[in-house]
Amino acid sequence: MSQTDTVSRILDAAEVLFAERGFTETSLRTITTTAGVNLAAVNYHFGSKKELIQAVFERFLTPFTGALAAELDRRVAAGEALTVEGLLESLYRVGMGSLAEQGRDPQRFMRLLGLAYTQYQGHLRRFIVSRYGDSYRRFAGLLAQALPGLDPVTFYWRLYFMLGATIFTLSSYDAIEAILREDFGAPSSLPETLERLVPAAAAMLKVNSQ
Amino acid sequence: MSQTDTVSRILDAAEVLFAERGFTETSLRTITTTAGVNLAAVNYHFGSKKELIQAVFERFLTPFTGALAAELDRRVAAGEALTVEGLLESLYRVGMGSLAEQGRDPQRFMRLLGLAYTQYQGHLRRFIVSRYGDSYRRFAGLLAQALPGLDPVTFYWRLYFMLGATIFTLSSYDAIEAILREDFGAPSSLPETLERLVPAAAAMLKVNSQ
DNA sequence: GGCCATACTAAACAACCGTTTTAAATGTTG
DNA sequence: CAACATTTAAAACGGTTGTTTAGTATGGCC
């Protein structure tokens, strides 16, 4: 078994288990037996559990922010007008696309993002902000430009409202979808849900502005 | 030290520590030393850690849902027209009021609510749904009535968007407020934030309907 | 083929976890 | 005051945690 095999097997198992149960609730022994590798391999390759957690986030956030930057570059270069709806669509489409093309589950990453915000892991928040803060600020800046005349403080609060609606809903997508399917017999696919989310989030951002 | 003293001292400490770090990350030893009681007191009075978690939620959800029901009764009896904004205001006002009058921190409960959704604690979700599901369904029903003509599936997705925006934002209120105060020098009080949240959430619920 | 860095493994480590047990203290009731 | 049930206390329980150690295997390079 080559090194990359062991490393990525650990990352694959950790990604799934962390998203399912959280970080503290997932032991290294569960991860390594799921991955079919030795317990000590985690500390050997990653150093510690904290660094493994960061590596899991790095593996999906780096391609994601890269693809988002490319998408924004493309639209800016093409001289397209960046509307609120257009920016949200870009964000969600890149989120679905850049991960789906690796054959991995987009909503698993939403769960991980939600955990990054809610779990008690100071190192994770610091890691993400220092590594991906620029991507976040660029997107926020473009979104603010699409909402001229809006008070900055109000804009940022609404940005957090929007992030909350997105992360919260998509990270519990399976559970919510199951409830609605049982109550109304109408299944909602993830793309359909995002099509519902875009206008709703845009309306929240735009209310009483312009 | 009387029994009620020990019990409520444990609940007080557990409430704060759970909200800060989550359930798994908070040990019974940390709780009991913070509360100044013996370690075994938790198992003696509550049975287990799971039941302590449920007791923490029960102590704030029961007064809250009771006050919300009274508020809704009052407005229905007065024949008031229940608008989307009015219902959201009732929800938030009761949330602030019923807890603040006990001298306890409202946003701490938002953090706990957020944890109840995101943490891996099946028993908690079951406990809350079975105990407070009726309150939730009544509020959701009144909100749906205030949005006539809206497709039920779309309504429920938007309800989750709204819950996500609320719980996510308010559970991280301290952190967000600190960032905005540093960047803009403009502090935002919790009531001010809720005044921003009501129209934003209402716009999200109402877009393209009526 | 010998060498060496890299990769892996099994075993043990100390620390911490929730829970239980046993005994002492306390309060209540007849 | 005596008898009882309730509450508190100290100590130990078995189990799990992340991490480390020491030794073995592996694969490329001179």
Coordinates of C-alpha atoms (C1' of nucleotides) in Angstrom, one line a residue:
Chain A
M1 CA 0.0 0.0 0.0
S2 CA 1.6 3.3 -1.1
Q3 CA 1.7 6.3 1.2
T4 CA -0.9 8.3 -0.8
D5 CA -3.2 5.3 -0.5
T6 CA -3.0 5.3 3.3
V7 CA -3.2 9.1 3.6
S8 CA -6.3 9.3 1.4
R9 CA -8.0 6.3 2.9
I10 CA -7.7 8.0 6.3
L11 CA -9.0 11.3 4.9
D12 CA -11.9 9.5 3.2
A13 CA -12.9 7.7 6.3
A14 CA -12.4 10.8 8.5
E15 CA -14.5 13.0 6.2
V16 CA -17.5 10.7 6.3
L17 CA -17.3 10.0 10.0
F18 CA -16.7 13.6 11.1
A19 CA -19.7 14.7 9.0
E20 CA -21.8 12.0 10.5
R21 CA -21.0 12.5 14.2
G22 CA -18.7 15.4 14.7
F23 CA -15.1 15.5 15.7
T24 CA -15.0 14.6 19.4
E25 CA -17.5 11.9 18.9
T26 CA -15.3 10.2 16.3
S27 CA -12.3 8.4 17.6
L28 CA -9.1 7.7 15.8
R29 CA -9.7 4.0 16.3
T30 CA -13.0 4.2 14.5
I31 CA -11.4 6.1 11.6
T32 CA -8.4 3.8 11.2
T33 CA -10.5 0.6 11.4
T34 CA -12.9 2.0 8.9
A35 CA -10.0 3.0 6.6
G36 CA -8.4 -0.4 7.2
V37 CA -5.1 1.1 8.4
N38 CA -3.1 1.0 11.6
L39 CA -4.1 3.3 14.4
A40 CA -0.7 4.9 14.6
A41 CA -0.8 5.9 10.9
V42 CA -2.8 9.0 11.8
N43 CA -0.2 10.4 14.1
Y44 CA 2.5 9.3 11.7
H45 CA 1.1 11.0 8.6
F46 CA -0.8 14.0 10.1
G47 CA 0.9 14.5 13.5
S48 CA -2.3 14.8 15.6
K49 CA -6.0 14.6 15.4
K50 CA -6.3 18.3 15.2
E51 CA -4.1 18.4 12.1
L52 CA -6.2 15.5 10.6
I53 CA -9.3 17.6 11.0
Q54 CA -7.6 20.6 9.3
A55 CA -6.4 18.3 6.5
V56 CA -10.0 17.1 5.9
F57 CA -11.1 20.7 5.5
E58 CA -8.1 21.6 3.3
R59 CA -8.8 18.8 0.9
F60 CA -12.2 20.1 -0.1
L61 CA -11.9 23.9 0.6
T62 CA -8.8 24.4 -1.6
P63 CA -10.5 23.0 -4.8
F64 CA -13.7 24.8 -3.9
T65 CA -12.2 28.2 -3.4
G66 CA -10.0 27.7 -6.4
A67 CA -13.0 26.9 -8.6
L68 CA -15.0 29.8 -7.2
A69 CA -12.1 32.2 -7.9
A70 CA -11.9 30.9 -11.5
E71 CA -15.7 31.3 -11.9
L72 CA -15.7 34.8 -10.6
D73 CA -12.6 35.7 -12.8
R74 CA -14.4 34.4 -15.8
R75 CA -17.6 36.4 -15.2
V76 CA -15.7 39.5 -14.4
A77 CA -13.5 39.2 -17.5
A78 CA -16.6 38.6 -19.6
G79 CA -17.9 41.9 -18.3
E80 CA -21.0 40.2 -17.0
A81 CA -23.1 42.2 -14.6
L82 CA -22.8 40.5 -11.2
T83 CA -26.3 40.4 -9.7
V84 CA -27.1 39.1 -6.3
E85 CA -28.9 36.1 -7.8
G86 CA -26.0 35.5 -10.2
L87 CA -23.4 35.5 -7.4
L88 CA -25.4 33.1 -5.2
E89 CA -25.9 30.8 -8.2
S90 CA -22.2 30.9 -8.9
L91 CA -21.5 30.0 -5.3
Y92 CA -23.9 27.1 -5.2
R93 CA -23.1 25.8 -8.6
V94 CA -19.4 25.8 -7.9
G95 CA -20.1 24.1 -4.5
M96 CA -22.0 21.4 -6.2
G97 CA -19.7 21.1 -9.2
S98 CA -16.2 21.2 -7.9
L99 CA -17.0 18.5 -5.4
A100 CA -19.3 16.4 -7.5
E101 CA -16.7 16.0 -10.2
Q102 CA -14.5 14.3 -7.6
G103 CA -17.3 11.9 -7.0
R104 CA -17.9 13.2 -3.5
D105 CA -21.0 14.3 -1.7
P106 CA -21.6 18.0 -1.7
Q107 CA -23.9 18.1 1.3
R108 CA -21.3 16.2 3.4
F109 CA -19.2 19.3 3.1
M110 CA -22.1 21.5 4.2
R111 CA -22.3 19.4 7.3
L112 CA -18.6 19.8 7.8
L113 CA -18.9 23.6 7.3
G114 CA -21.7 23.7 9.8
L115 CA -19.6 21.8 12.3
A116 CA -16.7 24.1 11.8
Y117 CA -18.9 26.9 12.9
T118 CA -20.7 25.2 15.8
Q119 CA -18.2 22.8 17.3
Y120 CA -15.8 23.9 20.0
Q121 CA -12.6 23.7 17.9
G122 CA -10.8 27.1 18.0
H123 CA -7.9 25.8 16.0
L124 CA -10.3 25.0 13.1
R125 CA -11.9 28.4 12.9
R126 CA -8.4 30.0 13.0
F127 CA -7.2 27.6 10.3
I128 CA -10.1 28.3 8.0
V129 CA -10.0 32.1 8.4
S130 CA -6.3 32.3 7.9
R131 CA -6.3 30.0 4.9
Y132 CA -9.5 31.0 3.1
G133 CA -10.3 34.4 4.5
D134 CA -9.3 36.1 1.2
S135 CA -11.8 34.0 -0.9
Y136 CA -14.5 34.9 1.6
R137 CA -13.7 38.6 1.5
R138 CA -13.7 38.7 -2.3
F139 CA -17.1 37.1 -2.6
A140 CA -18.5 39.3 0.1
G141 CA -17.1 42.4 -1.6
L142 CA -18.7 41.5 -5.0
L143 CA -22.0 40.8 -3.2
A144 CA -21.8 44.2 -1.5
Q145 CA -21.2 45.8 -4.9
A146 CA -24.3 44.2 -6.2
L147 CA -26.2 45.9 -3.3
P148 CA -25.3 49.5 -3.7
G149 CA -26.6 51.9 -1.1
L150 CA -27.0 49.3 1.5
D151 CA -25.6 50.2 4.9
P152 CA -22.5 48.1 5.4
V153 CA -23.4 46.9 8.9
T154 CA -26.8 45.8 7.7
F155 CA -25.2 44.1 4.7
Y156 CA -22.9 42.1 6.9
W157 CA -25.7 41.0 9.2
R158 CA -27.7 39.9 6.2
L159 CA -24.7 38.1 4.8
Y160 CA -24.6 36.1 8.1
F161 CA -28.3 35.5 7.8
M162 CA -27.8 34.1 4.4
L163 CA -24.8 31.9 5.4
G164 CA -26.9 30.6 8.3
A165 CA -29.9 29.7 6.1
T166 CA -27.5 28.0 3.6
I167 CA -25.3 26.1 6.0
F168 CA -28.0 25.2 8.5
T169 CA -30.4 23.9 5.8
L170 CA -28.0 22.1 3.6
S171 CA -26.2 20.4 6.5
S172 CA -29.5 19.0 7.7
Y173 CA -30.7 18.5 4.1
D174 CA -31.3 14.7 4.5
A175 CA -33.3 15.0 7.7
I176 CA -35.4 17.9 6.4
E177 CA -36.0 16.3 3.0
A178 CA -37.1 13.0 4.7
I179 CA -39.7 14.9 6.8
L180 CA -41.1 16.8 3.9
R181 CA -41.3 13.7 1.7
E182 CA -43.2 11.9 4.5
D183 CA -45.6 14.8 5.1
F184 CA -46.3 15.8 1.4
G185 CA -45.0 12.8 -0.5
A186 CA -43.0 15.2 -2.6
P187 CA -39.3 14.5 -2.8
S188 CA -37.0 17.5 -3.2
S189 CA -33.7 17.1 -4.9
L190 CA -30.7 19.1 -3.8
P191 CA -30.6 21.2 -7.0
E192 CA -34.3 21.9 -6.5
T193 CA -33.7 23.0 -3.0
L194 CA -30.9 25.4 -4.2
E195 CA -33.3 26.8 -6.7
R196 CA -35.6 27.6 -3.8
L197 CA -32.8 29.0 -1.8
V198 CA -31.4 31.4 -4.4
P199 CA -34.5 33.7 -4.7
A200 CA -35.2 33.4 -0.9
A201 CA -31.7 34.4 0.1
A202 CA -31.6 37.1 -2.6
A203 CA -34.9 38.6 -1.3
M204 CA -33.4 38.7 2.2
L205 CA -30.3 40.5 1.1
K206 CA -32.2 43.0 -1.1
V207 CA -35.2 43.9 0.9
N208 CA -35.7 47.7 1.1
S209 CA -32.5 48.4 -0.8
Q210 CA -32.4 50.0 -4.3
Chain B
M1 CA -27.0 22.7 50.9
S2 CA -30.6 21.7 50.0
Q3 CA -31.5 19.4 47.1
T4 CA -32.9 22.1 44.9
D5 CA -29.7 24.1 45.4
T6 CA -27.5 21.2 44.2
V7 CA -29.8 20.4 41.3
S8 CA -30.0 24.0 40.1
R9 CA -26.3 24.6 40.6
I10 CA -25.6 21.6 38.4
L11 CA -28.1 22.9 35.8
D12 CA -26.6 26.4 35.9
A13 CA -23.1 25.1 35.4
A14 CA -24.1 22.6 32.7
E15 CA -26.1 25.2 30.8
V16 CA -23.1 27.5 30.5
L17 CA -20.5 24.9 29.8
F18 CA -22.7 23.0 27.2
A19 CA -23.4 26.2 25.4
E20 CA -19.7 27.1 25.4
R21 CA -18.2 23.8 24.2
G22 CA -20.9 21.3 23.4
F23 CA -22.0 18.2 25.1
T24 CA -19.2 15.6 24.5
E25 CA -16.6 18.2 25.1
T26 CA -17.9 19.0 28.6
S27 CA -17.2 16.3 31.2
L28 CA -19.2 15.7 34.3
R29 CA -16.1 16.5 36.3
T30 CA -15.9 20.0 34.8
I31 CA -19.6 20.5 35.5
T32 CA -19.5 19.4 39.1
T33 CA -16.3 21.2 40.1
T34 CA -17.7 24.4 38.4
A35 CA -20.9 23.9 40.4
G36 CA -19.0 23.1 43.6
V37 CA -20.8 19.8 44.1
N38 CA -19.7 16.2 44.2
L39 CA -19.1 14.3 41.0
A40 CA -21.7 11.6 41.9
A41 CA -24.4 14.1 42.4
V42 CA -25.2 14.2 38.7
N43 CA -25.9 10.5 38.4
Y44 CA -27.8 10.7 41.7
H45 CA -30.1 13.5 40.8
F46 CA -30.4 13.1 37.0
G47 CA -29.5 9.4 36.4
S48 CA -27.1 9.9 33.6
K49 CA -25.4 12.6 31.5
K50 CA -28.0 12.2 28.7
E51 CA -30.8 13.0 31.2
L52 CA -28.9 16.0 32.5
I53 CA -28.7 17.3 28.9
Q54 CA -32.4 16.9 28.5
A55 CA -33.1 18.6 31.9
V56 CA -31.0 21.6 30.7
F57 CA -33.2 21.9 27.7
E58 CA -36.4 21.3 29.6
R59 CA -35.7 24.1 32.0
F60 CA -35.6 26.8 29.3
L61 CA -37.9 25.3 26.7
T62 CA -40.9 24.8 28.9
P63 CA -41.1 28.4 30.1
F64 CA -40.4 29.6 26.5
T65 CA -43.0 27.5 24.8
G66 CA -45.5 28.3 27.6
A67 CA -44.9 32.1 27.2
L68 CA -45.1 31.8 23.4
A69 CA -48.5 29.9 23.6
A70 CA -49.8 32.6 26.0
E71 CA -48.7 35.4 23.6
L72 CA -50.3 33.7 20.6
D73 CA -53.5 33.0 22.6
R74 CA -53.6 36.7 23.6
R75 CA -53.2 37.9 20.0
V76 CA -55.7 35.4 18.6
A77 CA -58.3 36.3 21.3
A78 CA -57.8 40.0 20.6
G79 CA -58.7 39.3 17.0
E80 CA -55.4 40.7 15.8
A81 CA -54.4 40.0 12.2
L82 CA -51.3 37.8 12.5
T83 CA -48.9 39.0 9.9
V84 CA -45.5 37.3 9.1
E85 CA -43.7 40.2 10.7
G86 CA -45.9 40.1 13.7
L87 CA -45.4 36.4 14.3
L88 CA -41.7 36.7 14.0
E89 CA -41.7 39.6 16.4
S90 CA -43.7 37.6 18.9
L91 CA -41.3 34.7 18.6
Y92 CA -38.2 36.8 19.1
R93 CA -39.8 39.0 21.8
V94 CA -41.0 36.0 23.8
G95 CA -37.6 34.4 23.3
M96 CA -35.8 37.5 24.8
G97 CA -38.4 38.1 27.5
S98 CA -39.2 34.8 29.0
L99 CA -35.5 34.1 29.5
A100 CA -34.3 37.6 30.4
E101 CA -36.8 37.8 33.2
Q102 CA -35.1 34.8 34.8
G103 CA -31.9 36.8 34.5
R104 CA -30.5 34.4 32.0
D105 CA -28.8 34.9 28.8
P106 CA -31.0 34.6 25.7
Q107 CA -28.3 33.9 23.2
R108 CA -26.9 31.1 25.3
F109 CA -30.1 29.3 24.5
M110 CA -29.7 30.0 20.9
R111 CA -26.4 28.3 21.1
L112 CA -28.0 25.4 22.8
L113 CA -30.7 25.2 20.2
G114 CA -28.1 25.2 17.5
L115 CA -26.2 22.4 19.2
A116 CA -29.4 20.4 19.5
Y117 CA -29.7 20.5 15.7
T118 CA -26.0 20.0 14.8
Q119 CA -24.6 17.7 17.5
Y120 CA -24.8 14.0 17.3
Q121 CA -27.3 13.4 20.0
G122 CA -30.2 11.4 18.8
H123 CA -31.8 11.2 22.2
L124 CA -32.0 15.0 22.4
R125 CA -33.7 15.5 19.0
R126 CA -36.2 12.9 20.0
F127 CA -36.8 14.4 23.4
I128 CA -37.4 17.9 22.0
V129 CA -39.6 16.8 19.2
S130 CA -41.8 14.6 21.4
R131 CA -42.0 17.3 24.1
Y132 CA -42.3 20.5 22.2
G133 CA -43.4 19.4 18.7
D134 CA -46.9 20.7 19.3
S135 CA -45.6 24.3 20.0
Y136 CA -43.6 24.1 16.9
R137 CA -46.5 22.9 14.7
R138 CA -48.8 25.6 16.1
F139 CA -46.4 28.4 15.3
A140 CA -45.6 27.0 11.8
G141 CA -49.4 26.6 11.2
L142 CA -50.0 30.3 12.0
L143 CA -47.1 31.4 9.9
A144 CA -48.4 29.3 7.0
Q145 CA -51.8 31.0 7.4
A146 CA -50.1 34.4 7.1
L147 CA -48.7 33.3 3.8
P148 CA -51.8 32.2 1.8
G149 CA -51.3 30.7 -1.6
L150 CA -47.8 29.6 -0.9
D151 CA -46.9 26.1 -2.0
P152 CA -46.6 24.0 1.3
V153 CA -43.3 22.4 0.3
T154 CA -41.8 25.8 -0.5
F155 CA -43.2 27.2 2.7
Y156 CA -41.5 24.5 4.8
W157 CA -38.2 24.9 3.1
R158 CA -38.3 28.6 3.7
L159 CA -39.3 28.0 7.3
Y160 CA -36.0 26.0 7.6
F161 CA -34.1 28.8 5.9
M162 CA -35.6 31.2 8.5
L163 CA -34.7 28.9 11.4
G164 CA -31.2 28.5 10.0
A165 CA -30.7 32.3 9.7
T166 CA -32.0 32.8 13.2
I167 CA -30.3 30.0 15.1
F168 CA -27.0 30.2 13.2
T169 CA -26.7 34.0 13.6
L170 CA -27.8 34.3 17.1
S171 CA -25.8 31.4 18.4
S172 CA -22.7 33.1 17.0
Y173 CA -23.9 36.5 17.9
D174 CA -20.9 37.4 20.1
A175 CA -18.4 36.5 17.5
I176 CA -20.2 38.2 14.6
E177 CA -20.8 41.3 16.7
A178 CA -17.1 41.5 17.7
I179 CA -16.0 41.3 14.0
L180 CA -18.4 44.1 12.9
R181 CA -17.6 46.3 15.8
E182 CA -13.9 46.0 14.9
D183 CA -14.4 46.6 11.2
F184 CA -17.0 49.4 11.5
G185 CA -16.7 50.7 15.0
A186 CA -20.4 50.3 15.3
P187 CA -21.7 48.0 18.0
S188 CA -25.0 46.2 17.4
S189 CA -27.1 45.3 20.4
L190 CA -29.1 42.0 20.3
P191 CA -32.5 43.9 20.0
E192 CA -31.1 45.9 17.1
T193 CA -30.0 42.7 15.4
L194 CA -33.4 41.2 15.8
E195 CA -34.9 44.3 14.3
R196 CA -32.7 43.6 11.3
L197 CA -33.6 40.0 11.3
V198 CA -37.4 40.4 11.3
P199 CA -37.8 42.2 7.9
A200 CA -35.0 40.1 6.4
A201 CA -36.6 36.8 7.4
A202 CA -40.1 38.1 6.5
A203 CA -38.9 39.1 3.0
M204 CA -37.4 35.6 2.6
L205 CA -40.7 34.0 3.5
K206 CA -42.9 36.2 1.4
V207 CA -40.9 36.6 -1.8
N208 CA -43.2 36.1 -4.9
S209 CA -46.2 35.3 -2.8
Q210 CA -49.0 37.9 -2.6
Chain C
dG1 C1' 23.9 -6.7 -2.6
dG2 C1' 24.2 -3.3 1.0
dC3 C1' 22.4 1.0 2.6
dC4 C1' 19.2 4.1 4.1
dA5 C1' 15.3 6.8 4.5
dT6 C1' 10.5 6.0 4.4
dA7 C1' 6.4 3.6 5.7
dC8 C1' 4.0 0.6 8.6
dT9 C1' 2.8 -2.3 12.7
dA10 C1' 1.9 -4.0 17.5
dA11 C1' 2.0 -2.8 22.0
dA12 C1' 2.0 0.0 25.7
dC13 C1' 1.4 4.7 27.9
dA14 C1' -0.8 8.0 30.9
dA15 C1' -5.0 10.6 31.1
dC16 C1' -9.7 11.0 31.1
dC17 C1' -14.4 9.4 30.7
dG18 C1' -19.3 8.1 32.8
dT19 C1' -20.9 5.3 36.2
dT20 C1' -21.3 2.5 40.5
dT21 C1' -20.4 1.3 45.1
dT22 C1' -20.0 1.9 49.9
dA23 C1' -20.1 4.8 53.7
dA24 C1' -20.9 9.1 56.2
dA25 C1' -23.7 13.0 57.0
dT26 C1' -28.0 15.3 57.1
dG27 C1' -32.8 16.2 57.6
dT28 C1' -37.5 14.5 58.6
dT29 C1' -41.0 12.3 61.0
dG30 C1' -43.2 9.5 64.6
Chain D
dC1 C1' -34.7 10.9 71.2
dA2 C1' -34.9 7.2 68.0
dA3 C1' -35.7 5.5 63.4
dC4 C1' -35.9 6.4 59.0
dA5 C1' -35.3 8.1 54.2
dT6 C1' -32.7 11.5 51.7
dT7 C1' -28.6 13.6 50.3
dT8 C1' -23.6 14.1 50.1
dA9 C1' -19.0 12.3 49.9
dA10 C1' -14.8 9.6 48.7
dA11 C1' -13.0 6.1 46.2
dA12 C1' -12.8 2.8 42.9
dC13 C1' -14.6 0.6 38.5
dG14 C1' -14.0 -0.8 33.7
dG15 C1' -13.6 1.3 29.5
dT16 C1' -12.0 4.6 26.0
dT17 C1' -9.3 8.4 24.5
dG18 C1' -5.0 10.5 21.8
dT19 C1' -0.3 9.7 21.7
dT20 C1' 4.3 7.5 21.9
dT21 C1' 7.7 4.0 21.6
dA22 C1' 10.3 0.5 19.7
dG23 C1' 10.7 -2.7 16.2
dT24 C1' 9.8 -4.5 11.5
dA25 C1' 9.0 -4.3 6.7
dT26 C1' 9.5 -1.9 2.3
dG27 C1' 11.4 0.3 -1.8
dG28 C1' 14.7 3.1 -4.3
dC29 C1' 19.7 4.4 -5.0
dC30 C1' 24.7 4.1 -5.1

